[in-house]
Tab-separated table of C-alpha atoms and ligand atoms in Angstrom:
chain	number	residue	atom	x	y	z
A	1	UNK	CA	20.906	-29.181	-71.701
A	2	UNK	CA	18.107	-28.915	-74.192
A	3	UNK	CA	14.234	-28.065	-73.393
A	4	UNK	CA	11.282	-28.441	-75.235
A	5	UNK	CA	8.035	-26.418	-74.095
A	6	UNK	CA	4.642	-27.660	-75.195
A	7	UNK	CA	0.832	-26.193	-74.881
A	8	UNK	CA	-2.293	-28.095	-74.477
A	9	UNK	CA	-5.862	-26.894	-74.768
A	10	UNK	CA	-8.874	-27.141	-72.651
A	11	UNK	CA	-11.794	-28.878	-73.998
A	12	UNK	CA	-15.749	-28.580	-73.328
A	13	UNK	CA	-17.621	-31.034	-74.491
A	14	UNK	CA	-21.030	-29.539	-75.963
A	15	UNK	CA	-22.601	-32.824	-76.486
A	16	UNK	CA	-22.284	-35.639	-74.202
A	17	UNK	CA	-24.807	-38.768	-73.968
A	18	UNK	CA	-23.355	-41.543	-71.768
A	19	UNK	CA	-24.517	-44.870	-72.697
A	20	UNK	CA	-24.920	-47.687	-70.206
A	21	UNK	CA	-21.945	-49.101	-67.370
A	22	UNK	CA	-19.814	-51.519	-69.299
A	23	UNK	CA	-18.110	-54.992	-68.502
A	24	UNK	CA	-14.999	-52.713	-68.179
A	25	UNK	CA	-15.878	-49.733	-66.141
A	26	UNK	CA	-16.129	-47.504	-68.833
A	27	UNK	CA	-18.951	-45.755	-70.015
A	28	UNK	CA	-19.761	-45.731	-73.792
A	29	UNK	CA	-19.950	-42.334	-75.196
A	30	UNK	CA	-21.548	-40.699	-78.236
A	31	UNK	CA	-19.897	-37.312	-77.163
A	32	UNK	CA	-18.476	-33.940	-79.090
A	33	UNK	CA	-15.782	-32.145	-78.422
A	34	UNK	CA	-14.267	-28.524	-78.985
A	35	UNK	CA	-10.968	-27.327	-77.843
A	36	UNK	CA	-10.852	-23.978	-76.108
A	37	UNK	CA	-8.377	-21.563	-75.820
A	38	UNK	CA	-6.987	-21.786	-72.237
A	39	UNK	CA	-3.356	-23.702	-72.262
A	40	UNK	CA	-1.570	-25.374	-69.858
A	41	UNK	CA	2.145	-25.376	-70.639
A	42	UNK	CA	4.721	-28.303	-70.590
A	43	UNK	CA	8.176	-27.456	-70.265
A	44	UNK	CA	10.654	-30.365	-70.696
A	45	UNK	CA	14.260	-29.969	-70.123
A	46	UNK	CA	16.782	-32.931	-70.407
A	47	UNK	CA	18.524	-33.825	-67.217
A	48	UNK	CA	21.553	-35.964	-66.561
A	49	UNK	CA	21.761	-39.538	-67.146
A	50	UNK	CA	20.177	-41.782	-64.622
A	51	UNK	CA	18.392	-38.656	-62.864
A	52	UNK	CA	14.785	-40.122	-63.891
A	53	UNK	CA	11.600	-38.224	-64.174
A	54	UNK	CA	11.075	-34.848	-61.843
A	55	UNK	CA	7.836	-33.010	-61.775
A	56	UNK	CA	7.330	-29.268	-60.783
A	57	UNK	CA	3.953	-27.640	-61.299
A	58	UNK	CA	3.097	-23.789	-61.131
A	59	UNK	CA	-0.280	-21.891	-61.142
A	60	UNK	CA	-2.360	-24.688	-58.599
A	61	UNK	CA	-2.279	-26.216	-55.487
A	62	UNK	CA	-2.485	-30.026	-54.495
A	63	UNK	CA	-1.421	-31.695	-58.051
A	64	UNK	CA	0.498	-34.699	-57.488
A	65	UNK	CA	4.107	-34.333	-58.221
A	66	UNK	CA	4.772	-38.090	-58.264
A	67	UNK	CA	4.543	-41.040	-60.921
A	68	UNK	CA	0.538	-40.425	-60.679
A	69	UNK	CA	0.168	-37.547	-62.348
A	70	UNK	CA	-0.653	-38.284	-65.832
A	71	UNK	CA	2.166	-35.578	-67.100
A	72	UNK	CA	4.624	-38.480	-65.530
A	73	UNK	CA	3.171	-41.232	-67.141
A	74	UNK	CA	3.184	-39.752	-70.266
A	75	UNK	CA	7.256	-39.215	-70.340
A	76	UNK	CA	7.920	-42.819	-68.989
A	77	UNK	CA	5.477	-43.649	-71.880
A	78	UNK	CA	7.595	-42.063	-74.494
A	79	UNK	CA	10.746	-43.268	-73.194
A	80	UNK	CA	9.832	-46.838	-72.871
A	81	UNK	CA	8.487	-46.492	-76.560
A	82	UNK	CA	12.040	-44.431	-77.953
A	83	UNK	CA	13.741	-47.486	-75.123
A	84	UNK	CA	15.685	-44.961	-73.790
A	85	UNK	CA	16.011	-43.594	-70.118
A	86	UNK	CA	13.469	-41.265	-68.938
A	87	UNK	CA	15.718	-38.482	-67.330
A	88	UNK	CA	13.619	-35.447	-67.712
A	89	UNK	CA	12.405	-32.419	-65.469
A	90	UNK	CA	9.230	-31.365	-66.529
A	91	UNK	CA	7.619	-27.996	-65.165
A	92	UNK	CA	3.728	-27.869	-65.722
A	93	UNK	CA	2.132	-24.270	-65.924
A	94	UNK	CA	-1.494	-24.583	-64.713
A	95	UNK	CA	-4.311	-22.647	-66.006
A	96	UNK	CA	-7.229	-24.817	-66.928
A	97	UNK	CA	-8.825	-25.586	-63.994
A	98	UNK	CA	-8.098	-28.543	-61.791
A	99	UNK	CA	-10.333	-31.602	-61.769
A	100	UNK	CA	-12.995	-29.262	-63.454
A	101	UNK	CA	-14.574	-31.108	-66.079
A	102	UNK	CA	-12.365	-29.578	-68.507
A	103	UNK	CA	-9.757	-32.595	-69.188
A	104	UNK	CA	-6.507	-30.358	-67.727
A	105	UNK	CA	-5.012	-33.460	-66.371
A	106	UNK	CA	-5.306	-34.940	-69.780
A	107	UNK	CA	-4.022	-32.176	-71.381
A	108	UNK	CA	-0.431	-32.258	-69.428
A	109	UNK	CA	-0.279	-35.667	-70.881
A	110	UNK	CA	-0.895	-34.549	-74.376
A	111	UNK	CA	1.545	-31.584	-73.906
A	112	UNK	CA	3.836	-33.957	-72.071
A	113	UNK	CA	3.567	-36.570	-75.378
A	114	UNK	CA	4.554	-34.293	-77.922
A	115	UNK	CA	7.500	-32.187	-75.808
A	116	UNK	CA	9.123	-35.537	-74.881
A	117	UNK	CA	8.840	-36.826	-78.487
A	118	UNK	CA	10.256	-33.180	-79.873
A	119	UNK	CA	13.285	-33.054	-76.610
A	120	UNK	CA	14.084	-36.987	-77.940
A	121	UNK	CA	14.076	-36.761	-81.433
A	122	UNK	CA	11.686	-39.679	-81.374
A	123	UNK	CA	9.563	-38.355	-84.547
A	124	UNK	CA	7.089	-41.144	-83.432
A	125	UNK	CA	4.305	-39.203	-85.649
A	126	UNK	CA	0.991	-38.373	-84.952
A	127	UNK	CA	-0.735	-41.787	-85.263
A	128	UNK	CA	1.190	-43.530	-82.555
A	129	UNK	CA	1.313	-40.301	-80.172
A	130	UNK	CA	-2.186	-40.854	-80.516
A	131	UNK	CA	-2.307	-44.531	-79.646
A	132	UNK	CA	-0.268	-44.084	-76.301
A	133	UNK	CA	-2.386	-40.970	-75.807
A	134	UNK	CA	-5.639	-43.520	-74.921
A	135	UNK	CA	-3.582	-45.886	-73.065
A	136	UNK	CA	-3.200	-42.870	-70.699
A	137	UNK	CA	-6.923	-41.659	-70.502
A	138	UNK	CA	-9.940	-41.086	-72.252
A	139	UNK	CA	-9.915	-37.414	-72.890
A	140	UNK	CA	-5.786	-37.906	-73.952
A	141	UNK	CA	-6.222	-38.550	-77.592
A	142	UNK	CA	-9.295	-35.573	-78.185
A	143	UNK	CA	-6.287	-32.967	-76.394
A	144	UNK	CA	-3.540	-34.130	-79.015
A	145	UNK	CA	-6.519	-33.594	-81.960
A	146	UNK	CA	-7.866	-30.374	-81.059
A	147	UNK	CA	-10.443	-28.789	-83.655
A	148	UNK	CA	-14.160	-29.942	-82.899
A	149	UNK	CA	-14.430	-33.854	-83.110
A	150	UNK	CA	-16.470	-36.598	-82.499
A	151	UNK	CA	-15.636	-38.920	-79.943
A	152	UNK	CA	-17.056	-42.542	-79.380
A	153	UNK	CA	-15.783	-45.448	-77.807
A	154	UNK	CA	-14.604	-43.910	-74.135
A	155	UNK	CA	-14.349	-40.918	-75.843
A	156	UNK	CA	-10.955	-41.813	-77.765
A	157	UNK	CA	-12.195	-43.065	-80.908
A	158	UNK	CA	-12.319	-39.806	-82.961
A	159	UNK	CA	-14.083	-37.760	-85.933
A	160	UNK	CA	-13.148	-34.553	-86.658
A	161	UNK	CA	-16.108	-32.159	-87.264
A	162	UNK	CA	-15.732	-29.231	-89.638
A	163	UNK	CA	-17.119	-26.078	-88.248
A	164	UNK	CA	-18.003	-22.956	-89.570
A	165	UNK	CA	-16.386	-19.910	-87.416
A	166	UNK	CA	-15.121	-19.434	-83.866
A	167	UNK	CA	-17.376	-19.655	-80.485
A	168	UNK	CA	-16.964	-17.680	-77.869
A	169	UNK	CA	-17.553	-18.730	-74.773
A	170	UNK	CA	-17.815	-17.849	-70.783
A	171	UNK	CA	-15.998	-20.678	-68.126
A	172	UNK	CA	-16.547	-19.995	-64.264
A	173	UNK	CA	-14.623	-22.594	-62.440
A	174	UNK	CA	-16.135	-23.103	-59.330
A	175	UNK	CA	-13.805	-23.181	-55.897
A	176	UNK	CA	-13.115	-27.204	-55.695
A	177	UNK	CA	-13.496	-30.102	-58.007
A	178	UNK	CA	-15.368	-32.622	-58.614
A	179	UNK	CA	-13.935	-36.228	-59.357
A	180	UNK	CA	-14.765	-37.692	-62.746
A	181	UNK	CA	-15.512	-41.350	-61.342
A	182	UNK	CA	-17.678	-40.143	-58.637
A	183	UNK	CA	-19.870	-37.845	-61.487
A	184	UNK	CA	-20.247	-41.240	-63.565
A	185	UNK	CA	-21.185	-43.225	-60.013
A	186	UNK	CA	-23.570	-40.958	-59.063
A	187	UNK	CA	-25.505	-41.298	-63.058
A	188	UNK	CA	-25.587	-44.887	-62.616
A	189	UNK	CA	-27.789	-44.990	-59.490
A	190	UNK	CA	-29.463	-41.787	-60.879
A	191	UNK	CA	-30.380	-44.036	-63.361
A	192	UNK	CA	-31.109	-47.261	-61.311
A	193	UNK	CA	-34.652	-47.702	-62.584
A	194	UNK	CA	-34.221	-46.714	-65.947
A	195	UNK	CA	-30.774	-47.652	-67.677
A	196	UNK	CA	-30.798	-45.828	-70.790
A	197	UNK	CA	-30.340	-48.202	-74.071
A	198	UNK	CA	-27.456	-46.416	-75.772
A	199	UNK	CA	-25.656	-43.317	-76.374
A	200	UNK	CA	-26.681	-41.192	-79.107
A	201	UNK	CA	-25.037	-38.509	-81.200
A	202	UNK	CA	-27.181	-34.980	-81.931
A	203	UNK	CA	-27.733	-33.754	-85.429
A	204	UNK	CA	-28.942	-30.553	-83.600
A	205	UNK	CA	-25.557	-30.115	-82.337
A	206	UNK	CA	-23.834	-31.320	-86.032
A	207	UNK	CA	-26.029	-28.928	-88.185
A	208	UNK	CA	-25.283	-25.497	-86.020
A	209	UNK	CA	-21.958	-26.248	-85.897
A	210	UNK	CA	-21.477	-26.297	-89.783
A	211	UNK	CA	-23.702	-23.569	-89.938
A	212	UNK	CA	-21.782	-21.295	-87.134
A	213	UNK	CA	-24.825	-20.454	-85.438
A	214	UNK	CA	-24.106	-19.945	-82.132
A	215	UNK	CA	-27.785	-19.122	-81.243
A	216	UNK	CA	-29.031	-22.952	-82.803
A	217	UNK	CA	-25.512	-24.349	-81.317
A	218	UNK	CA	-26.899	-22.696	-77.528
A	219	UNK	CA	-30.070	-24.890	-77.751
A	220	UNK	CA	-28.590	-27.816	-78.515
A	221	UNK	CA	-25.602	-28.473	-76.092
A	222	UNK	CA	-26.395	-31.649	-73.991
A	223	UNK	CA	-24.321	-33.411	-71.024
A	224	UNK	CA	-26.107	-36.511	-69.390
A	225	UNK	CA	-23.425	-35.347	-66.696
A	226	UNK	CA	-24.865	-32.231	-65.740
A	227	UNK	CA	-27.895	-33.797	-63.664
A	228	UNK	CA	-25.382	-36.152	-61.781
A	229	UNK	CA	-22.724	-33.232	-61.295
A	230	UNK	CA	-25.119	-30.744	-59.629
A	231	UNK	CA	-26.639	-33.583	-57.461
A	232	UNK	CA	-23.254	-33.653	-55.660
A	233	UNK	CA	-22.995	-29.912	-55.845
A	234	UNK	CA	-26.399	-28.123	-55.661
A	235	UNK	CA	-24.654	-24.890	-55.812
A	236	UNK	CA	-23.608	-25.281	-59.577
A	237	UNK	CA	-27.951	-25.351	-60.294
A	238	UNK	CA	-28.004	-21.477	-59.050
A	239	UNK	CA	-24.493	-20.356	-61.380
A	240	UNK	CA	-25.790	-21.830	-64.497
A	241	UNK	CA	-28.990	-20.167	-63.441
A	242	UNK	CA	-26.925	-17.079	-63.101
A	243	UNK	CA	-25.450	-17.550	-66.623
A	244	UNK	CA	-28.878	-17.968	-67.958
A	245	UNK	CA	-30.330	-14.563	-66.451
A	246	UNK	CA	-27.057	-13.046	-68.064
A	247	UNK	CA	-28.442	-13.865	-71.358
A	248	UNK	CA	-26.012	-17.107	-72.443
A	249	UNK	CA	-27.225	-18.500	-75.591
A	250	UNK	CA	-26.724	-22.005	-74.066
A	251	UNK	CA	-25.621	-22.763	-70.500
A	252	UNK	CA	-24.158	-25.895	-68.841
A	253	UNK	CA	-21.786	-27.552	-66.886
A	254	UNK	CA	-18.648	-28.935	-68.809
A	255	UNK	CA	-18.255	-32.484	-68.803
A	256	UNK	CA	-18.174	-34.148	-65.383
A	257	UNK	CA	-17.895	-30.399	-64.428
A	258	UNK	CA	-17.889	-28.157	-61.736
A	259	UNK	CA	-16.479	-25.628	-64.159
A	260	UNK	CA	-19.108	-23.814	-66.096
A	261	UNK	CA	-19.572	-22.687	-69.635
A	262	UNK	CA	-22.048	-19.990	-71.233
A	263	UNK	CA	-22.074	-19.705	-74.812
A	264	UNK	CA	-22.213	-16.086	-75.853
A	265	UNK	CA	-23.094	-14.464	-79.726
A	266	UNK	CA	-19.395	-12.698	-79.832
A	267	UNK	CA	-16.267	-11.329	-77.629
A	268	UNK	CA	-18.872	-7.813	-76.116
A	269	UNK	CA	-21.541	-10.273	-75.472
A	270	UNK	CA	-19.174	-12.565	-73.692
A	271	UNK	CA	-17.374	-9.902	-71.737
A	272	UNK	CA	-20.434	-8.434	-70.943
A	273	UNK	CA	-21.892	-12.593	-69.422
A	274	UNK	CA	-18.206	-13.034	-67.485
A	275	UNK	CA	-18.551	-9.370	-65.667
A	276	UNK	CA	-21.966	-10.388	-63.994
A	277	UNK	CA	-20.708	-13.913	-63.518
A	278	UNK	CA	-17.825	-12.587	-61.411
A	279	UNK	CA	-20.285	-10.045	-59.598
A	280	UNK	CA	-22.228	-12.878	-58.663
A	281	UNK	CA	-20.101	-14.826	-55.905
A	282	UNK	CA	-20.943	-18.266	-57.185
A	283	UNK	CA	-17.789	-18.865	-59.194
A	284	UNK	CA	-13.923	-18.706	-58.125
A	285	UNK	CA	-12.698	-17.527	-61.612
A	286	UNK	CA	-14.390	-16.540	-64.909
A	287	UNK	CA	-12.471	-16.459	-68.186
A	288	UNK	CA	-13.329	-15.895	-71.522
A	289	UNK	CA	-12.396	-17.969	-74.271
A	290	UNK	CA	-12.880	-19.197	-77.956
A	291	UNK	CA	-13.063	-22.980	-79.745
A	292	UNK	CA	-12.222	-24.268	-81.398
A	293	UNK	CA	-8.333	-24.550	-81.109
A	294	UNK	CA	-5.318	-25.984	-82.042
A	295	UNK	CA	-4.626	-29.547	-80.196
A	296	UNK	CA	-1.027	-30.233	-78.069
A	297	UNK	CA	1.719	-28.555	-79.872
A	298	UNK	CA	5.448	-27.307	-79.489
A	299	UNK	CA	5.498	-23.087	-79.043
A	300	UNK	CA	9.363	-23.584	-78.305
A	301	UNK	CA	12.527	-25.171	-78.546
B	1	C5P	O1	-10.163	-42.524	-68.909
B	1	C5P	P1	-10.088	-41.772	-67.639
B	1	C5P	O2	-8.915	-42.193	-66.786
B	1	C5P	O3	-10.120	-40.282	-67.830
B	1	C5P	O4	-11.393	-42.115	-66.830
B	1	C5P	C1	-11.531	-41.843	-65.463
B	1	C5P	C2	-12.732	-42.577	-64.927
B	1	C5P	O5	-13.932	-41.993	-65.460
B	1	C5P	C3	-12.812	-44.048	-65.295
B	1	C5P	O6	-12.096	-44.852	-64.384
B	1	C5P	C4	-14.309	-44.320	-65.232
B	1	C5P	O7	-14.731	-44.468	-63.891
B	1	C5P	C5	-14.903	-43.008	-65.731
B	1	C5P	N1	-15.194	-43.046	-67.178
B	1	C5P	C6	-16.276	-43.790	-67.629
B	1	C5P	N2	-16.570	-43.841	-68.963
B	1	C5P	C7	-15.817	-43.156	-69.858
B	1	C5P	C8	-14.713	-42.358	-69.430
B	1	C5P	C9	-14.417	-42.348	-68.068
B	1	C5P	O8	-16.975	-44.415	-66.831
B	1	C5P	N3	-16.125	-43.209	-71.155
């Protein structure tokens, strides 16, 4: 029996503008990425012949176990790709936070990608892990990447960004989730009367990143999914308040949220932001973290 164990990153997005509802339910993106240093972990172990795909996850509650978690599809995706049987246990170790805005699901799948390819021998190589990464979601491909990047398209077509330094930053997940289709729903008829041309990328955002100026990089962040996210949950308005009165550089929510992120000047300044975040009693759990990060890769075999 032979097991492969994997970690995944979780990713903020600093700059997201959402461009108008297309033909295919997808939203164009101009968006930017950084991966963060909270893993979830895949471990997959070989099982016996016939014994198909079994799921196990540790560290959250309610996560499908079954073919629709994206961790699944991501083994029978490998297998059907190596044509070989997909008899594998995998055991998920949860720490990014569930349906938070943070791409966790997607980052099981990445994890999931690159353990099955290592536990298979398949050497299928980077470029067509990342292929079936966007058949399996939008966020799949950034999670294999890692780094800072660019993402277009639905968020899969990528450019990696060069950066200057490491951020530190502040998450506070708040005590549910939020789902990702509703967030993009609820922007569409926020935006009823006034569909927005296109999506555009900030040079803002661009030019404090290769500078490594967190204080320029604080002003810039953007997320045209911040105004739908707190419409469905009013209470996320008073914890990035609460971030903001703690003296974050930049505050927001990440992605299609409810998780949080401050952006602090260095590891006191951040300690200093998640110790009157967690005083506050608007957030379940506060953690903090740097990006950017390695993307899915193998820590044992
Ligand atoms: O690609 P993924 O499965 O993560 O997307 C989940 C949902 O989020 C999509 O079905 C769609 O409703 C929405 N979405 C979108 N535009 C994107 C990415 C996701 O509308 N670029």
């Amino acid at each position: 029996m032979s097991t492969v164990t994997a970690q995944a990153p979780a990713k903020v997005n600093l700059w997201l503008s959402v461009g108008p509802l297309g033909a295919d339910g997808f939203h164009p993106l101009a968006t930017v990425f950084q991966s963060l240093t909270l893993y979830d972990l895949v471990r997959a172990t070989s099982t016996s012949l016939g014994s198909g795909i079994t799921l196990t996850v540790e560290g959250a509650d309610g996560v499908p176990v079954d073919r629709t978690n994206l961790a699944w599809s991501a083994a029978a995706l490998v297998a059907d790709e190596l044509r070989i049987a997909a008899d594998v246990s995998l055991h998920v170790v949860k720490r990014i936070p569930v349906a938070g805005g943070m791409a966790g699901g997607s980052a099981d799948a990445a994890a999931t990608l690159v353990a099955c390819d290592a536990l298979w021998k398949g050497q299928l190589g980077r470029a067509r892990l990342m292929e079936l990464a966007a058949t399996l979601g939008s966020d799949v491909p950034f999670m294999l990447h890692g780094g800072t990047a660019i993402g277009t398209g639905r968020g899969d077509r990528l450019t990696p960004v060069l950066t200057a330094g490491e951020f530190h930053w502040v998450l506070a997940a708040a005590d549910r989730g939020l789902s990702t289709p509703a967030v993009y729903g609820q922007l569409d008829r926020l935006r009823a009367d006034h569909p927005p041309v296109s999506e555009f990328l900030s040079d803002d955002v661009m030019t404090a990143l290769r500078a490594g100026d967190a204080l320029a990089l604080g002003r810039a962040l953007g997320n045209d999914l911040q105004e739908p996210a707190l419409s469905l949950m009013p209470s996320l308005g008073q914890l990035v308040a609460a971030g903001v009165d703690a003296g974050a550089l930049g505050a927001m929510v990440s992605g299609s949220g409810p998780t949080c992120v401050f952006l602090a000047r260095d590891r006191d300044h951040a300690l200093d932001i998640a110790a009157r975040l967690s005083g506050s009693g608007l957030c379940r759990t506060v953690a903090c973290v740097t990006g950017p990060t390695a993307g899915a890769h193998v820590i044992d075999v």
